[in-house]
Short mmCIF file of N, CA and C in Angstrom, two decimals:
data_model
loop_
_atom_site.label_atom_id
_atom_site.label_comp_id
_atom_site.label_asym_id
_atom_site.label_seq_id
_atom_site.Cartn_x
_atom_site.Cartn_y
_atom_site.Cartn_z
N MET X 217 -6.49 -18.04 -5.86
CA MET X 217 -6.26 -17.37 -4.58
C MET X 217 -5.03 -17.99 -3.91
N MET X 218 -4.15 -17.14 -3.43
CA MET X 218 -2.94 -17.63 -2.78
C MET X 218 -3.24 -18.00 -1.34
N GLU X 219 -2.55 -19.00 -0.87
CA GLU X 219 -2.66 -19.43 0.51
C GLU X 219 -1.95 -18.42 1.42
N PRO X 220 -2.40 -18.23 2.65
CA PRO X 220 -1.73 -17.30 3.58
C PRO X 220 -0.25 -17.60 3.76
N ALA X 221 0.13 -18.87 3.77
CA ALA X 221 1.55 -19.22 3.93
C ALA X 221 2.37 -18.74 2.74
N ASP X 222 1.79 -18.84 1.53
CA ASP X 222 2.48 -18.35 0.34
C ASP X 222 2.65 -16.84 0.39
N LEU X 223 1.61 -16.14 0.82
CA LEU X 223 1.69 -14.68 0.93
C LEU X 223 2.72 -14.27 1.97
N GLU X 224 2.77 -15.02 3.07
CA GLU X 224 3.75 -14.71 4.12
C GLU X 224 5.17 -14.83 3.59
N GLN X 225 5.44 -15.83 2.76
CA GLN X 225 6.77 -15.98 2.16
C GLN X 225 7.09 -14.80 1.25
N LEU X 226 6.09 -14.34 0.50
CA LEU X 226 6.31 -13.23 -0.43
C LEU X 226 6.56 -11.91 0.28
N GLU X 227 6.09 -11.77 1.52
CA GLU X 227 6.28 -10.53 2.26
C GLU X 227 7.76 -10.20 2.46
N HIS X 228 8.62 -11.20 2.36
CA HIS X 228 10.06 -11.00 2.57
C HIS X 228 10.83 -10.89 1.27
N LYS X 229 10.13 -10.84 0.16
CA LYS X 229 10.77 -10.73 -1.15
C LYS X 229 10.69 -9.29 -1.65
N ALA X 230 11.61 -8.94 -2.54
CA ALA X 230 11.56 -7.66 -3.23
C ALA X 230 10.84 -7.92 -4.55
N ILE X 231 9.67 -7.26 -4.73
CA ILE X 231 8.82 -7.57 -5.87
C ILE X 231 8.57 -6.32 -6.71
N VAL X 232 8.80 -6.45 -8.00
CA VAL X 232 8.53 -5.39 -8.97
C VAL X 232 7.14 -5.67 -9.55
N PHE X 233 6.21 -4.72 -9.37
CA PHE X 233 4.89 -4.80 -9.97
C PHE X 233 4.91 -3.91 -11.21
N TYR X 234 4.60 -4.48 -12.36
CA TYR X 234 4.72 -3.76 -13.62
C TYR X 234 3.43 -3.88 -14.42
N ASP X 235 3.24 -2.96 -15.37
CA ASP X 235 2.08 -2.98 -16.26
C ASP X 235 2.31 -4.06 -17.31
N GLY X 236 1.55 -5.14 -17.22
CA GLY X 236 1.73 -6.28 -18.11
C GLY X 236 1.34 -6.01 -19.56
N THR X 237 0.67 -4.88 -19.84
CA THR X 237 0.29 -4.57 -21.22
C THR X 237 1.19 -3.52 -21.85
N CYS X 238 2.23 -3.13 -21.15
CA CYS X 238 3.11 -2.05 -21.63
C CYS X 238 4.42 -2.65 -22.16
N GLY X 239 4.68 -2.40 -23.44
CA GLY X 239 5.92 -2.90 -24.03
C GLY X 239 7.16 -2.33 -23.36
N PHE X 240 7.12 -1.06 -22.97
CA PHE X 240 8.25 -0.42 -22.28
C PHE X 240 8.50 -1.11 -20.93
N CYS X 241 7.40 -1.37 -20.20
CA CYS X 241 7.53 -2.03 -18.89
C CYS X 241 8.06 -3.45 -19.04
N GLN X 242 7.56 -4.17 -20.04
CA GLN X 242 8.04 -5.53 -20.27
C GLN X 242 9.51 -5.55 -20.67
N GLY X 243 9.92 -4.57 -21.47
CA GLY X 243 11.33 -4.46 -21.83
C GLY X 243 12.19 -4.16 -20.62
N THR X 244 11.66 -3.33 -19.73
CA THR X 244 12.38 -3.00 -18.50
C THR X 244 12.52 -4.24 -17.62
N VAL X 245 11.45 -5.04 -17.53
CA VAL X 245 11.52 -6.29 -16.75
C VAL X 245 12.59 -7.21 -17.34
N GLN X 246 12.64 -7.31 -18.66
CA GLN X 246 13.67 -8.15 -19.29
C GLN X 246 15.07 -7.63 -18.97
N LEU X 247 15.25 -6.32 -19.00
CA LEU X 247 16.55 -5.72 -18.65
C LEU X 247 16.92 -6.04 -17.20
N VAL X 248 15.96 -5.89 -16.30
CA VAL X 248 16.21 -6.17 -14.88
C VAL X 248 16.53 -7.65 -14.69
N LEU X 249 15.82 -8.54 -15.37
CA LEU X 249 16.12 -9.97 -15.26
C LEU X 249 17.56 -10.27 -15.69
N ARG X 250 18.00 -9.63 -16.77
CA ARG X 250 19.37 -9.86 -17.26
C ARG X 250 20.43 -9.31 -16.32
N HIS X 251 20.13 -8.23 -15.63
CA HIS X 251 21.16 -7.55 -14.84
C HIS X 251 20.98 -7.71 -13.34
N ASN X 252 20.16 -8.63 -12.92
CA ASN X 252 19.99 -8.95 -11.50
C ASN X 252 20.54 -10.35 -11.27
N LYS X 253 21.87 -10.46 -11.33
CA LYS X 253 22.52 -11.77 -11.26
C LYS X 253 22.28 -12.48 -9.93
N LYS X 254 22.02 -11.73 -8.86
CA LYS X 254 21.72 -12.37 -7.57
C LYS X 254 20.35 -13.03 -7.59
N GLN X 255 19.55 -12.70 -8.59
CA GLN X 255 18.20 -13.23 -8.72
C GLN X 255 17.37 -13.04 -7.45
N ASP X 256 17.49 -11.86 -6.87
CA ASP X 256 16.76 -11.56 -5.64
C ASP X 256 15.60 -10.61 -5.86
N LEU X 257 15.25 -10.36 -7.11
CA LEU X 257 14.06 -9.58 -7.45
C LEU X 257 13.02 -10.52 -8.04
N TYR X 258 11.76 -10.29 -7.68
CA TYR X 258 10.64 -11.06 -8.18
C TYR X 258 9.70 -10.11 -8.91
N PHE X 259 8.79 -10.65 -9.72
CA PHE X 259 7.97 -9.83 -10.61
C PHE X 259 6.52 -10.30 -10.59
N ALA X 260 5.61 -9.33 -10.73
CA ALA X 260 4.19 -9.63 -10.87
C ALA X 260 3.55 -8.51 -11.68
N ALA X 261 2.69 -8.87 -12.60
CA ALA X 261 1.96 -7.86 -13.36
C ALA X 261 0.97 -7.17 -12.44
N LEU X 262 0.78 -5.87 -12.63
CA LEU X 262 -0.21 -5.14 -11.85
C LEU X 262 -1.59 -5.74 -12.03
N GLN X 263 -1.84 -6.34 -13.18
CA GLN X 263 -3.14 -6.92 -13.50
C GLN X 263 -3.36 -8.29 -12.83
N SER X 264 -2.35 -8.83 -12.16
CA SER X 264 -2.43 -10.18 -11.60
C SER X 264 -3.26 -10.29 -10.33
N GLY X 265 -3.49 -9.17 -9.63
CA GLY X 265 -4.19 -9.21 -8.35
C GLY X 265 -3.25 -9.47 -7.18
N MET X 266 -1.99 -9.76 -7.46
CA MET X 266 -1.02 -10.06 -6.41
C MET X 266 -0.77 -8.84 -5.51
N LEU X 267 -0.75 -7.67 -6.08
CA LEU X 267 -0.51 -6.45 -5.31
C LEU X 267 -1.57 -6.30 -4.21
N GLU X 268 -2.82 -6.43 -4.59
CA GLU X 268 -3.92 -6.28 -3.63
C GLU X 268 -3.90 -7.39 -2.58
N ALA X 269 -3.45 -8.58 -2.95
CA ALA X 269 -3.40 -9.70 -2.01
C ALA X 269 -2.26 -9.54 -1.00
N LEU X 270 -1.18 -8.92 -1.42
CA LEU X 270 0.03 -8.85 -0.60
C LEU X 270 0.13 -7.60 0.25
N VAL X 271 -0.25 -6.47 -0.29
CA VAL X 271 0.00 -5.18 0.35
C VAL X 271 -1.24 -4.73 1.11
N PRO X 272 -1.06 -4.30 2.38
CA PRO X 272 -2.20 -3.79 3.15
C PRO X 272 -2.89 -2.63 2.43
N GLY X 273 -4.20 -2.60 2.51
CA GLY X 273 -5.01 -1.61 1.80
C GLY X 273 -4.58 -0.17 2.00
N GLN X 274 -4.14 0.19 3.22
CA GLN X 274 -3.75 1.58 3.47
C GLN X 274 -2.48 1.98 2.73
N GLN X 275 -1.68 1.01 2.27
CA GLN X 275 -0.47 1.32 1.50
C GLN X 275 -0.74 1.41 0.00
N LEU X 276 -1.87 0.88 -0.43
CA LEU X 276 -2.17 0.85 -1.87
C LEU X 276 -2.55 2.24 -2.36
N PRO X 277 -2.08 2.60 -3.55
CA PRO X 277 -2.51 3.87 -4.12
C PRO X 277 -3.99 3.78 -4.50
N GLU X 278 -4.68 4.93 -4.47
CA GLU X 278 -6.11 4.94 -4.82
C GLU X 278 -6.33 4.46 -6.24
N VAL X 279 -5.43 4.86 -7.13
CA VAL X 279 -5.50 4.44 -8.52
C VAL X 279 -4.17 3.76 -8.84
N LEU X 280 -4.22 2.63 -9.52
CA LEU X 280 -2.97 1.96 -9.89
C LEU X 280 -2.14 2.90 -10.75
N PRO X 281 -0.84 2.87 -10.57
CA PRO X 281 0.03 3.82 -11.27
C PRO X 281 0.16 3.50 -12.76
N ASP X 282 0.85 4.41 -13.44
CA ASP X 282 1.06 4.28 -14.87
C ASP X 282 2.09 3.23 -15.24
N SER X 283 2.91 2.76 -14.31
CA SER X 283 3.95 1.86 -14.75
C SER X 283 4.37 0.85 -13.69
N ILE X 284 5.17 1.23 -12.71
CA ILE X 284 5.67 0.24 -11.76
C ILE X 284 5.46 0.66 -10.31
N LEU X 285 5.42 -0.35 -9.47
CA LEU X 285 5.49 -0.20 -8.03
C LEU X 285 6.55 -1.19 -7.56
N PHE X 286 7.16 -0.90 -6.42
CA PHE X 286 8.18 -1.80 -5.89
C PHE X 286 7.89 -2.07 -4.44
N TYR X 287 7.79 -3.34 -4.10
CA TYR X 287 7.52 -3.79 -2.74
C TYR X 287 8.81 -4.32 -2.15
N GLU X 288 9.21 -3.74 -1.01
CA GLU X 288 10.47 -4.14 -0.38
C GLU X 288 10.34 -3.98 1.14
N LYS X 289 10.63 -5.06 1.85
CA LYS X 289 10.64 -5.03 3.32
C LYS X 289 9.36 -4.44 3.91
N GLY X 290 8.22 -4.86 3.34
CA GLY X 290 6.94 -4.43 3.87
C GLY X 290 6.48 -3.05 3.45
N ARG X 291 7.23 -2.38 2.59
CA ARG X 291 6.85 -1.04 2.13
C ARG X 291 6.66 -1.03 0.62
N LEU X 292 5.76 -0.18 0.18
CA LEU X 292 5.47 -0.05 -1.23
C LEU X 292 5.99 1.30 -1.72
N TYR X 293 6.76 1.27 -2.80
CA TYR X 293 7.34 2.48 -3.38
C TYR X 293 6.79 2.68 -4.79
N ALA X 294 6.67 3.94 -5.18
CA ALA X 294 6.13 4.27 -6.50
C ALA X 294 7.06 5.21 -7.23
N GLU X 295 6.82 5.34 -8.51
CA GLU X 295 7.47 6.31 -9.39
C GLU X 295 8.99 6.22 -9.30
N SER X 296 9.66 7.36 -9.21
CA SER X 296 11.13 7.37 -9.27
C SER X 296 11.75 6.63 -8.09
N GLU X 297 11.12 6.68 -6.93
CA GLU X 297 11.67 5.98 -5.77
C GLU X 297 11.69 4.47 -6.03
N ALA X 298 10.63 3.95 -6.64
CA ALA X 298 10.58 2.53 -6.99
C ALA X 298 11.69 2.19 -7.98
N ALA X 299 11.79 2.99 -9.04
CA ALA X 299 12.78 2.71 -10.09
C ALA X 299 14.21 2.73 -9.55
N LEU X 300 14.52 3.71 -8.71
CA LEU X 300 15.88 3.83 -8.20
C LEU X 300 16.20 2.76 -7.16
N ARG X 301 15.21 2.34 -6.40
CA ARG X 301 15.43 1.24 -5.45
C ARG X 301 15.67 -0.07 -6.23
N ILE X 302 14.94 -0.27 -7.31
CA ILE X 302 15.16 -1.44 -8.15
C ILE X 302 16.58 -1.40 -8.72
N ALA X 303 17.03 -0.23 -9.16
CA ALA X 303 18.38 -0.08 -9.71
C ALA X 303 19.44 -0.56 -8.72
N GLY X 304 19.20 -0.36 -7.44
CA GLY X 304 20.14 -0.81 -6.42
C GLY X 304 20.34 -2.32 -6.39
N TYR X 305 19.41 -3.07 -6.98
CA TYR X 305 19.50 -4.53 -7.04
C TYR X 305 20.24 -5.03 -8.28
N LEU X 306 20.57 -4.10 -9.18
CA LEU X 306 21.20 -4.50 -10.43
C LEU X 306 22.71 -4.59 -10.29
N ASN X 307 23.32 -5.28 -11.23
CA ASN X 307 24.78 -5.41 -11.24
C ASN X 307 25.42 -4.07 -11.60
N PHE X 308 26.66 -3.91 -11.17
CA PHE X 308 27.45 -2.76 -11.54
C PHE X 308 27.64 -2.78 -13.05
N PRO X 309 27.54 -1.70 -13.77
CA PRO X 309 27.45 -0.31 -13.35
C PRO X 309 26.03 0.21 -13.20
N LEU X 310 25.00 -0.58 -13.57
CA LEU X 310 23.63 -0.08 -13.48
C LEU X 310 23.21 0.25 -12.05
N SER X 311 23.80 -0.41 -11.08
CA SER X 311 23.45 -0.15 -9.68
C SER X 311 23.78 1.29 -9.27
N ILE X 312 24.69 1.92 -9.99
CA ILE X 312 25.08 3.30 -9.68
C ILE X 312 23.89 4.25 -9.84
N LEU X 313 22.95 3.89 -10.69
CA LEU X 313 21.78 4.74 -10.89
C LEU X 313 21.05 5.06 -9.59
N SER X 314 21.17 4.19 -8.60
CA SER X 314 20.48 4.41 -7.33
C SER X 314 20.96 5.67 -6.61
N VAL X 315 22.15 6.19 -6.96
CA VAL X 315 22.62 7.41 -6.32
C VAL X 315 21.77 8.62 -6.69
N PHE X 316 20.99 8.52 -7.76
CA PHE X 316 20.11 9.63 -8.14
C PHE X 316 19.02 9.88 -7.10
N ARG X 317 18.93 9.04 -6.08
CA ARG X 317 17.99 9.28 -4.99
C ARG X 317 18.33 10.57 -4.24
N ILE X 318 19.54 11.09 -4.41
CA ILE X 318 19.90 12.35 -3.76
C ILE X 318 19.21 13.55 -4.41
N ILE X 319 18.74 13.39 -5.64
CA ILE X 319 18.01 14.46 -6.33
C ILE X 319 16.64 14.59 -5.67
N PRO X 320 16.15 15.81 -5.50
CA PRO X 320 14.85 15.98 -4.84
C PRO X 320 13.75 15.16 -5.50
N LEU X 321 12.94 14.54 -4.66
CA LEU X 321 11.88 13.63 -5.11
C LEU X 321 10.93 14.31 -6.10
N SER X 322 10.58 15.55 -5.87
CA SER X 322 9.63 16.22 -6.76
C SER X 322 10.16 16.30 -8.19
N PHE X 323 11.44 16.60 -8.35
CA PHE X 323 12.03 16.67 -9.69
C PHE X 323 12.12 15.28 -10.31
N ARG X 324 12.58 14.29 -9.52
CA ARG X 324 12.68 12.91 -10.03
C ARG X 324 11.33 12.41 -10.51
N ASP X 325 10.28 12.65 -9.70
CA ASP X 325 8.95 12.18 -10.07
C ASP X 325 8.40 12.92 -11.28
N PHE X 326 8.75 14.19 -11.46
CA PHE X 326 8.34 14.93 -12.65
C PHE X 326 8.89 14.25 -13.91
N VAL X 327 10.17 13.92 -13.90
CA VAL X 327 10.81 13.24 -15.04
C VAL X 327 10.19 11.86 -15.22
N TYR X 328 10.01 11.14 -14.13
CA TYR X 328 9.44 9.80 -14.18
C TYR X 328 8.05 9.83 -14.82
N ARG X 329 7.20 10.77 -14.37
CA ARG X 329 5.83 10.86 -14.90
C ARG X 329 5.83 11.18 -16.39
N PHE X 330 6.77 12.00 -16.84
CA PHE X 330 6.86 12.31 -18.26
C PHE X 330 7.11 11.04 -19.07
N VAL X 331 8.08 10.24 -18.62
CA VAL X 331 8.38 8.98 -19.32
C VAL X 331 7.18 8.04 -19.22
N ALA X 332 6.57 7.94 -18.04
CA ALA X 332 5.43 7.04 -17.86
C ALA X 332 4.26 7.42 -18.76
N ARG X 333 3.98 8.71 -18.90
CA ARG X 333 2.88 9.17 -19.76
C ARG X 333 3.13 8.84 -21.23
N ASN X 334 4.38 8.79 -21.61
CA ASN X 334 4.75 8.59 -23.01
C ASN X 334 5.25 7.18 -23.32
N ARG X 335 5.14 6.27 -22.39
CA ARG X 335 5.74 4.94 -22.57
C ARG X 335 5.11 4.16 -23.71
N TYR X 336 3.81 4.31 -23.95
CA TYR X 336 3.20 3.58 -25.06
C TYR X 336 3.70 4.12 -26.40
N ARG X 337 3.97 5.42 -26.47
CA ARG X 337 4.54 5.99 -27.69
C ARG X 337 5.97 5.51 -27.88
N ILE X 338 6.68 5.34 -26.77
CA ILE X 338 8.08 4.91 -26.82
C ILE X 338 8.17 3.44 -27.25
N ALA X 339 7.36 2.58 -26.64
CA ALA X 339 7.54 1.14 -26.87
C ALA X 339 6.27 0.39 -27.27
N GLY X 340 5.15 1.09 -27.39
CA GLY X 340 3.94 0.43 -27.84
C GLY X 340 3.17 -0.27 -26.73
N ARG X 341 2.04 -0.83 -27.10
CA ARG X 341 1.17 -1.54 -26.17
C ARG X 341 1.01 -2.96 -26.68
N THR X 342 0.87 -3.87 -25.76
CA THR X 342 0.66 -5.27 -26.13
C THR X 342 -0.53 -5.81 -25.36
N GLU X 343 -1.25 -6.74 -25.92
CA GLU X 343 -2.43 -7.30 -25.27
C GLU X 343 -2.09 -8.52 -24.43
N SER X 344 -0.84 -8.92 -24.43
CA SER X 344 -0.47 -10.10 -23.65
C SER X 344 0.76 -9.79 -22.80
N CYS X 345 0.89 -10.53 -21.73
CA CYS X 345 2.04 -10.37 -20.85
C CYS X 345 3.23 -11.09 -21.46
N LEU X 346 4.43 -10.69 -21.05
CA LEU X 346 5.62 -11.35 -21.55
C LEU X 346 5.67 -12.77 -21.03
N LEU X 347 6.28 -13.63 -21.80
CA LEU X 347 6.45 -15.02 -21.39
C LEU X 347 7.89 -15.23 -20.98
N PRO X 348 8.11 -15.41 -19.69
CA PRO X 348 9.49 -15.62 -19.23
C PRO X 348 10.00 -16.99 -19.66
N SER X 349 11.31 -17.09 -19.74
CA SER X 349 11.91 -18.38 -20.04
C SER X 349 11.66 -19.33 -18.87
N PRO X 350 11.81 -20.62 -19.09
CA PRO X 350 11.62 -21.56 -17.98
C PRO X 350 12.51 -21.22 -16.76
N ALA X 351 13.72 -20.77 -17.01
CA ALA X 351 14.63 -20.42 -15.90
C ALA X 351 14.15 -19.18 -15.15
N GLN X 352 13.49 -18.27 -15.84
CA GLN X 352 13.02 -17.03 -15.21
C GLN X 352 11.66 -17.20 -14.55
N ARG X 353 10.91 -18.19 -14.93
CA ARG X 353 9.54 -18.35 -14.48
C ARG X 353 9.40 -18.39 -12.96
N ALA X 354 10.36 -18.95 -12.26
CA ALA X 354 10.28 -19.05 -10.79
C ALA X 354 10.34 -17.68 -10.13
N ARG X 355 10.77 -16.66 -10.86
CA ARG X 355 10.86 -15.32 -10.27
C ARG X 355 9.61 -14.49 -10.51
N PHE X 356 8.60 -15.09 -11.14
CA PHE X 356 7.34 -14.41 -11.36
C PHE X 356 6.32 -14.97 -10.38
N VAL X 357 5.62 -14.10 -9.69
CA VAL X 357 4.62 -14.51 -8.69
C VAL X 357 3.25 -14.07 -9.16
N GLY X 358 2.25 -14.78 -8.74
CA GLY X 358 0.88 -14.39 -9.11
C GLY X 358 0.52 -14.96 -10.41
#
């Protein structure tokens, strides 16, 4: 169980919540780690319990999503909005992907859900979470 002071510190961080058993999600986390040179993104597996400890109940989805959630400045984002907000934290040229937020949300989420539904076929499933390098470990919470 995290201490209230620890949770309070995390409230000001940008945190990517990902499916720890999804090879596609773990690969995406590795890509984000490599291309977030400012090191201002943090990570927690959806299975860690950190999401429920940090985010007020009324913001939590009724069912955990198929892939990622993004917590930023006290708000929780899902699906394409989460992915494109995360892209904004990446180094150029990947940060340009965030401009796709101009596309209507319904279309973006349709494409996102298609990829999310097929992610195990794309990259497989794993029974263990990724092991970050010692240098990356400080960016994982929970």
